Amino acid sequence: MSVTPHLVVPEAGAAATWYERAFDAREQSRVPLPGGKVMTVVLQIGESSVHIASEFPQAAILSPMSIGGTATVLQINTDDADTLWEQAMSAGATVEHALADQFWGERHGQLTDPFGHRWNIAQRIRAVPDDEIAAAAARIFTTQA
C-alpha cells in the first residue's frame, strides 16, 4: 500500500515543467487532450510519484488558486536543503517560512509554488529526543497562544 499525492493545478503541462525546474522532477507519463490541454502528468520526485492534474471546474476538479488556498503541505526530505531551496526560489516559489535550522533537528522551510501548493523542504541535521522536541514546542506555542 502507498499514498500518492494528486495535485490539481490550472494546467498540468505548465506545472510539470515548473516542478522539473524547481524539484528535479522527472516525467513518467502524460495524458494529453485535444486542443493542447493536459489531463494529467505523473512525475517522479526523488523516490516518490506525484500526479499533477489540470483543473476542470465543470467537474469540480479545482486547484488551490480556485478555492482560496490549501491546508495540505507536502514535504521533500533531501540531503541538501539549501540547494533545493534556492532552486525552487529561482523557479518562482514564494517563502512561507524561511529555511533555517529548527529545534526538532531539521534544516526546514516552507514555500508555495506558483499553483498554490505548499511544500516543506527538510534536511535532517541532528537527532533530538522526543521529550526535548515536546518541551521546546510547548515553550514556543504556549507563548504564541
XYZ file of N, CA and C in Angstrom:
435
model
N 0.840 -1.169 0.000
C 0.000 0.000 0.000
C 0.891 1.240 0.000
N 0.433 2.289 -0.645
C 1.155 3.557 -0.627
C 0.170 4.703 -0.811
N 0.619 5.893 -0.523
C -0.170 7.103 -0.737
C 0.559 7.933 -1.784
N -0.172 8.362 -2.807
C 0.409 9.168 -3.866
C -0.361 10.480 -3.965
N 0.299 11.612 -3.774
C -0.410 12.887 -3.916
C -0.913 13.096 -5.338
N -2.085 13.695 -5.434
C -2.705 14.025 -6.712
C -3.039 15.513 -6.628
N -2.184 16.349 -7.205
C -2.321 17.800 -7.092
C -3.065 18.358 -8.294
N -4.006 19.239 -8.033
C -4.731 19.901 -9.109
C -4.135 21.293 -9.287
N -3.869 21.634 -10.530
C -3.258 22.913 -10.908
C -4.048 23.487 -12.077
N -3.897 24.773 -12.383
C -4.624 25.310 -13.535
C -4.338 24.555 -14.838
N -3.077 24.191 -15.085
C -2.708 23.478 -16.318
C -1.534 22.552 -16.023
N -1.774 21.250 -16.118
C -0.795 20.245 -15.708
C 0.506 20.302 -16.500
N 0.444 20.600 -17.781
C 1.667 20.642 -18.590
C 2.624 21.715 -18.114
N 2.104 22.902 -17.858
C 2.942 24.004 -17.364
C 3.480 23.703 -15.973
N 2.647 23.114 -15.131
C 3.091 22.784 -13.777
C 4.192 21.726 -13.806
N 4.055 20.732 -14.676
C 5.086 19.693 -14.771
C 6.436 20.312 -15.111
N 6.440 21.257 -16.018
C 7.680 21.950 -16.390
C 8.261 22.681 -15.187
N 7.408 23.338 -14.411
C 7.883 24.062 -13.229
C 8.475 23.100 -12.197
N 7.786 21.991 -11.920
C 8.288 21.029 -10.934
C 9.602 20.399 -11.390
N 9.770 20.242 -12.688
C 11.054 19.748 -13.203
C 12.172 20.733 -12.863
N 11.931 22.029 -13.068
C 12.943 23.052 -12.761
C 13.177 23.195 -11.258
N 12.099 23.220 -10.490
C 12.185 23.516 -9.059
C 12.665 22.342 -8.225
N 12.187 21.139 -8.529
C 12.426 19.981 -7.670
C 13.096 18.808 -8.379
N 13.627 19.035 -9.577
C 14.258 17.956 -10.344
C 13.297 16.797 -10.625
N 12.006 17.103 -10.775
C 11.017 16.066 -11.095
C 11.313 15.489 -12.476
N 10.973 14.222 -12.637
C 11.114 13.549 -13.933
C 9.738 13.056 -14.363
N 9.362 13.400 -15.583
C 8.059 12.990 -16.085
C 8.054 11.500 -16.388
N 7.008 10.820 -15.896
C 6.840 9.384 -16.118
C 5.791 9.100 -17.191
N 4.718 9.905 -17.201
C 3.670 9.724 -18.205
C 2.827 10.992 -18.285
N 2.060 11.088 -19.376
C 1.246 12.280 -19.640
C 0.018 11.855 -20.443
N -1.138 12.442 -20.105
C -2.360 12.205 -20.863
C -2.781 13.537 -21.489
N -2.451 13.724 -22.786
C -2.830 14.966 -23.468
C -4.290 14.923 -23.908
N -4.871 16.102 -24.038
C -6.243 16.241 -24.534
C -6.235 17.046 -25.823
N -7.273 16.886 -26.628
C -7.369 17.720 -27.841
C -7.312 19.205 -27.475
N -6.679 19.990 -28.304
C -6.577 21.424 -28.060
C -5.352 21.814 -27.255
N -4.527 20.839 -26.884
C -3.281 21.152 -26.199
C -3.314 21.061 -24.688
N -4.491 20.963 -24.072
C -4.547 20.834 -22.617
C -4.073 19.444 -22.217
N -3.546 19.337 -21.014
C -3.067 18.062 -20.481
C -3.979 17.658 -19.326
N -4.525 16.443 -19.379
C -5.383 15.971 -18.298
C -4.559 15.719 -17.035
N -3.488 14.939 -17.185
C -2.676 14.589 -16.024
C -1.249 14.253 -16.446
N -0.337 14.478 -15.529
C 1.067 14.122 -15.702
C 1.502 13.396 -14.433
N 2.194 12.294 -14.594
C 2.782 11.602 -13.451
C 4.255 11.976 -13.406
N 4.669 12.508 -12.256
C 6.057 12.911 -12.053
C 6.705 12.031 -10.997
N 7.999 11.905 -11.090
C 8.806 11.257 -10.069
C 9.645 12.350 -9.424
N 9.488 12.535 -8.112
C 10.313 13.475 -7.350
C 11.065 12.628 -6.337
N 12.351 12.487 -6.557
C 13.115 11.567 -5.715
C 12.565 10.170 -5.885
N 12.156 9.549 -4.786
C 11.610 8.195 -4.816
C 10.085 8.183 -4.864
N 9.462 9.350 -4.931
C 8.004 9.452 -4.837
C 7.356 9.834 -6.164
N 6.178 9.264 -6.395
C 5.358 9.667 -7.536
C 4.386 10.743 -7.093
N 4.161 11.708 -7.972
C 3.182 12.760 -7.737
C 2.378 12.912 -9.025
N 1.069 12.880 -8.908
C 0.196 13.090 -10.061
C -0.199 14.559 -10.096
N -0.072 15.172 -11.264
C -0.439 16.564 -11.466
C -1.604 16.579 -12.448
N -2.738 17.128 -12.021
C -3.928 17.142 -12.868
C -4.324 18.569 -13.195
N -4.780 18.770 -14.421
C -5.317 20.077 -14.802
C -6.669 20.293 -14.137
N -6.963 21.551 -13.933
C -8.229 21.952 -13.353
C -9.361 21.759 -14.368
N -10.490 21.228 -13.911
C -11.701 21.075 -14.712
C -12.877 21.519 -13.849
N -13.125 22.831 -13.792
C -14.169 23.360 -12.892
C -15.542 22.714 -13.108
N -15.886 22.375 -14.330
C -17.189 21.778 -14.609
C -17.348 20.427 -13.919
N -16.239 19.789 -13.547
C -16.268 18.507 -12.847
C -15.868 18.656 -11.377
N -15.828 19.900 -10.881
C -15.440 20.207 -9.501
C -14.007 19.756 -9.191
N -13.142 19.756 -10.189
C -11.715 19.468 -10.011
C -11.031 20.828 -10.021
N -10.694 21.308 -8.814
C -10.255 22.691 -8.635
C -8.904 22.767 -7.954
N -8.117 23.747 -8.346
C -6.799 23.980 -7.755
C -6.936 24.846 -6.505
N -5.880 24.905 -5.675
C -5.911 25.796 -4.518
C -6.192 27.257 -4.899
N -5.778 27.657 -6.082
C -5.997 29.033 -6.512
C -7.485 29.319 -6.715
N -8.258 28.309 -7.052
C -9.692 28.482 -7.273
C -10.514 28.359 -5.995
N -9.948 27.708 -4.980
C -10.705 27.512 -3.738
C -10.173 28.343 -2.574
N -9.227 29.223 -2.850
C -8.726 30.125 -1.816
C -7.605 29.585 -0.959
N -6.868 28.594 -1.443
C -5.705 28.093 -0.702
C -5.821 26.619 -0.375
N -4.863 26.136 0.387
C -4.818 24.725 0.763
C -4.354 24.583 2.205
N -4.834 23.557 2.871
C -4.365 23.231 4.217
C -3.322 22.114 4.167
N -3.069 21.587 2.991
C -2.146 20.466 2.815
C -0.748 20.976 2.502
N 0.252 20.336 3.107
C 1.647 20.653 2.835
C 2.356 19.344 2.496
N 3.100 19.357 1.397
C 3.907 18.200 1.019
C 5.339 18.448 1.487
N 6.025 17.411 1.927
C 7.388 17.580 2.412
C 8.365 16.806 1.544
N 9.423 17.493 1.138
C 10.524 16.850 0.425
C 11.691 16.743 1.397
N 12.092 15.520 1.706
C 13.270 15.273 2.530
C 14.457 15.116 1.593
N 15.511 15.850 1.861
C 16.662 15.885 0.976
C 17.948 15.901 1.778
N 19.036 15.587 1.114
C 20.358 15.672 1.742
C 20.970 17.052 1.594
N 20.336 17.936 0.826
C 20.870 19.283 0.591
C 19.721 20.289 0.474
N 19.176 20.662 1.620
C 18.024 21.569 1.658
C 18.349 22.927 1.055
N 19.533 23.432 1.288
C 19.882 24.765 0.785
C 19.858 24.826 -0.735
N 20.426 23.815 -1.381
C 20.453 23.804 -2.847
C 19.045 23.664 -3.414
N 18.245 22.745 -2.874
C 16.887 22.565 -3.379
C 16.039 23.810 -3.124
N 16.224 24.442 -1.967
C 15.505 25.676 -1.633
C 15.819 26.765 -2.659
N 17.092 26.973 -2.928
C 17.486 28.009 -3.894
C 16.970 27.696 -5.290
N 16.975 26.443 -5.647
C 16.469 26.025 -6.950
C 14.979 26.351 -7.070
N 14.203 26.038 -6.036
C 12.764 26.330 -6.050
C 12.510 27.834 -6.046
N 13.291 28.578 -5.272
C 13.118 30.031 -5.241
C 13.453 30.635 -6.601
N 14.507 30.153 -7.237
C 14.881 30.645 -8.572
C 13.806 30.338 -9.606
N 13.060 29.252 -9.387
C 11.991 28.875 -10.313
C 10.716 29.684 -10.078
N 10.643 30.430 -8.962
C 9.494 31.292 -8.726
C 8.635 30.944 -7.524
N 9.134 30.112 -6.615
C 8.389 29.826 -5.387
C 8.395 31.053 -4.479
N 7.444 31.106 -3.553
C 7.414 32.182 -2.562
C 7.583 31.580 -1.172
N 8.219 32.331 -0.291
C 8.536 31.855 1.054
C 7.327 31.986 1.971
N 7.017 30.904 2.687
C 6.034 30.932 3.774
C 6.762 30.987 5.112
N 7.758 30.117 5.276
C 8.625 30.076 6.458
C 10.050 29.899 5.943
N 10.933 30.791 6.306
C 12.305 30.769 5.793
C 13.021 29.469 6.169
N 13.906 29.048 5.312
C 14.736 27.872 5.562
C 15.688 28.205 6.714
N 15.663 27.372 7.760
C 16.504 27.611 8.939
C 16.638 26.309 9.727
N 17.628 26.257 10.591
C 17.787 25.116 11.489
C 16.683 25.186 12.539
N 15.968 24.065 12.745
C 14.817 24.039 13.642
C 15.098 23.188 14.876
N 14.339 23.453 15.943
C 14.561 22.778 17.223
C 14.313 21.272 17.156
N 13.592 20.792 16.158
C 13.323 19.356 16.051
C 14.410 18.611 15.268
N 15.477 19.317 14.894
C 16.633 18.648 14.294
C 16.698 18.669 12.785
N 15.874 19.501 12.161
C 15.918 19.611 10.705
C 16.300 21.017 10.279
N 16.913 21.105 9.136
C 17.005 22.364 8.401
C 15.735 22.357 7.584
N 14.865 23.341 7.777
C 13.489 23.229 7.317
C 12.943 24.592 6.922
N 12.190 24.619 5.840
C 11.489 25.824 5.429
C 10.273 25.438 4.619
N 9.363 26.398 4.458
C 8.149 26.126 3.688
C 7.975 27.174 2.609
N 7.588 26.717 1.427
C 7.358 27.617 0.298
C 6.059 27.256 -0.388
N 5.585 28.184 -1.200
C 4.394 27.946 -2.013
C 4.796 28.020 -3.473
N 4.344 27.031 -4.246
C 4.641 27.038 -5.675
C 3.684 27.996 -6.392
N 3.913 28.298 -7.652
C 3.061 29.253 -8.369
C 1.623 28.775 -8.579
N 1.308 27.534 -8.192
C -0.008 26.954 -8.409
C -0.800 26.844 -7.110
N -0.224 27.363 -6.009
C -0.914 27.401 -4.729
C -0.648 26.248 -3.790
N 0.243 25.327 -4.167
C 0.558 24.192 -3.292
C 1.750 24.548 -2.401
N 1.667 24.120 -1.150
C 2.742 24.373 -0.181
C 3.658 23.159 -0.079
N 4.949 23.445 0.086
C 5.977 22.415 0.166
C 6.923 22.735 1.312
N 7.222 21.736 2.140
C 8.317 21.835 3.103
C 9.562 21.266 2.435
N 10.676 21.933 2.636
C 11.985 21.404 2.249
C 12.684 21.088 3.562
N 13.127 19.844 3.735
C 13.681 19.427 5.020
C 14.927 18.572 4.843
N 15.869 18.809 5.736
C 17.101 18.017 5.788
C 17.384 17.708 7.255
N 17.503 16.434 7.584
C 17.822 16.030 8.957
C 19.253 16.457 9.254
N 19.442 17.223 10.342
C 20.788 17.669 10.693
C 21.274 17.107 12.026
N 20.324 16.683 12.878
C 20.728 16.079 14.139
C 19.549 15.348 14.763
N 19.848 14.368 15.567
C 18.805 13.635 16.284
C 18.448 14.409 17.553
N 17.172 14.544 17.813
C 16.690 15.242 19.010
C 15.680 14.323 19.696
N 15.869 14.049 20.974
C 14.910 13.190 21.690
C 13.508 13.808 21.690
N 12.496 12.944 21.638
C 11.102 13.402 21.590
C 10.746 14.325 22.753
N 11.252 14.036 23.960
C 10.912 14.884 25.107
C 11.480 16.301 24.960
N 12.648 16.429 24.342
C 13.208 17.759 24.090
C 12.394 18.514 23.045
N 11.936 17.806 22.017
C 11.098 18.435 20.998
C 9.793 18.914 21.636
N 9.164 18.060 22.440
C 7.900 18.420 23.089
C 8.072 19.617 24.014
N 9.162 19.659 24.777
C 9.396 20.776 25.696
C 9.616 22.077 24.924
N 10.407 22.020 23.855
C 10.645 23.217 23.045
C 9.358 23.692 22.381
N 8.573 22.770 21.865
C 7.298 23.120 21.221
C 6.353 23.765 22.240
N 6.296 23.212 23.433
C 5.422 23.779 24.467
C 5.827 25.212 24.797
N 7.145 25.458 24.897
C 7.611 26.829 25.181
C 7.227 27.781 24.054
N 7.438 27.359 22.829
C 7.193 28.224 21.674
C 5.696 28.478 21.487
N 4.906 27.424 21.501
C 3.494 27.578 21.161
C 2.644 28.059 22.332
N 3.133 27.920 23.560
C 2.421 28.473 24.703
C 2.520 29.992 24.697
N 3.670 30.514 24.285
C 3.841 31.971 24.241
C 3.107 32.586 23.066
N 2.758 31.790 22.055
C 2.076 32.317 20.874
C 0.557 32.202 20.981
N 0.074 31.468 21.951
C -1.377 31.220 22.057
C -2.143 32.453 22.471
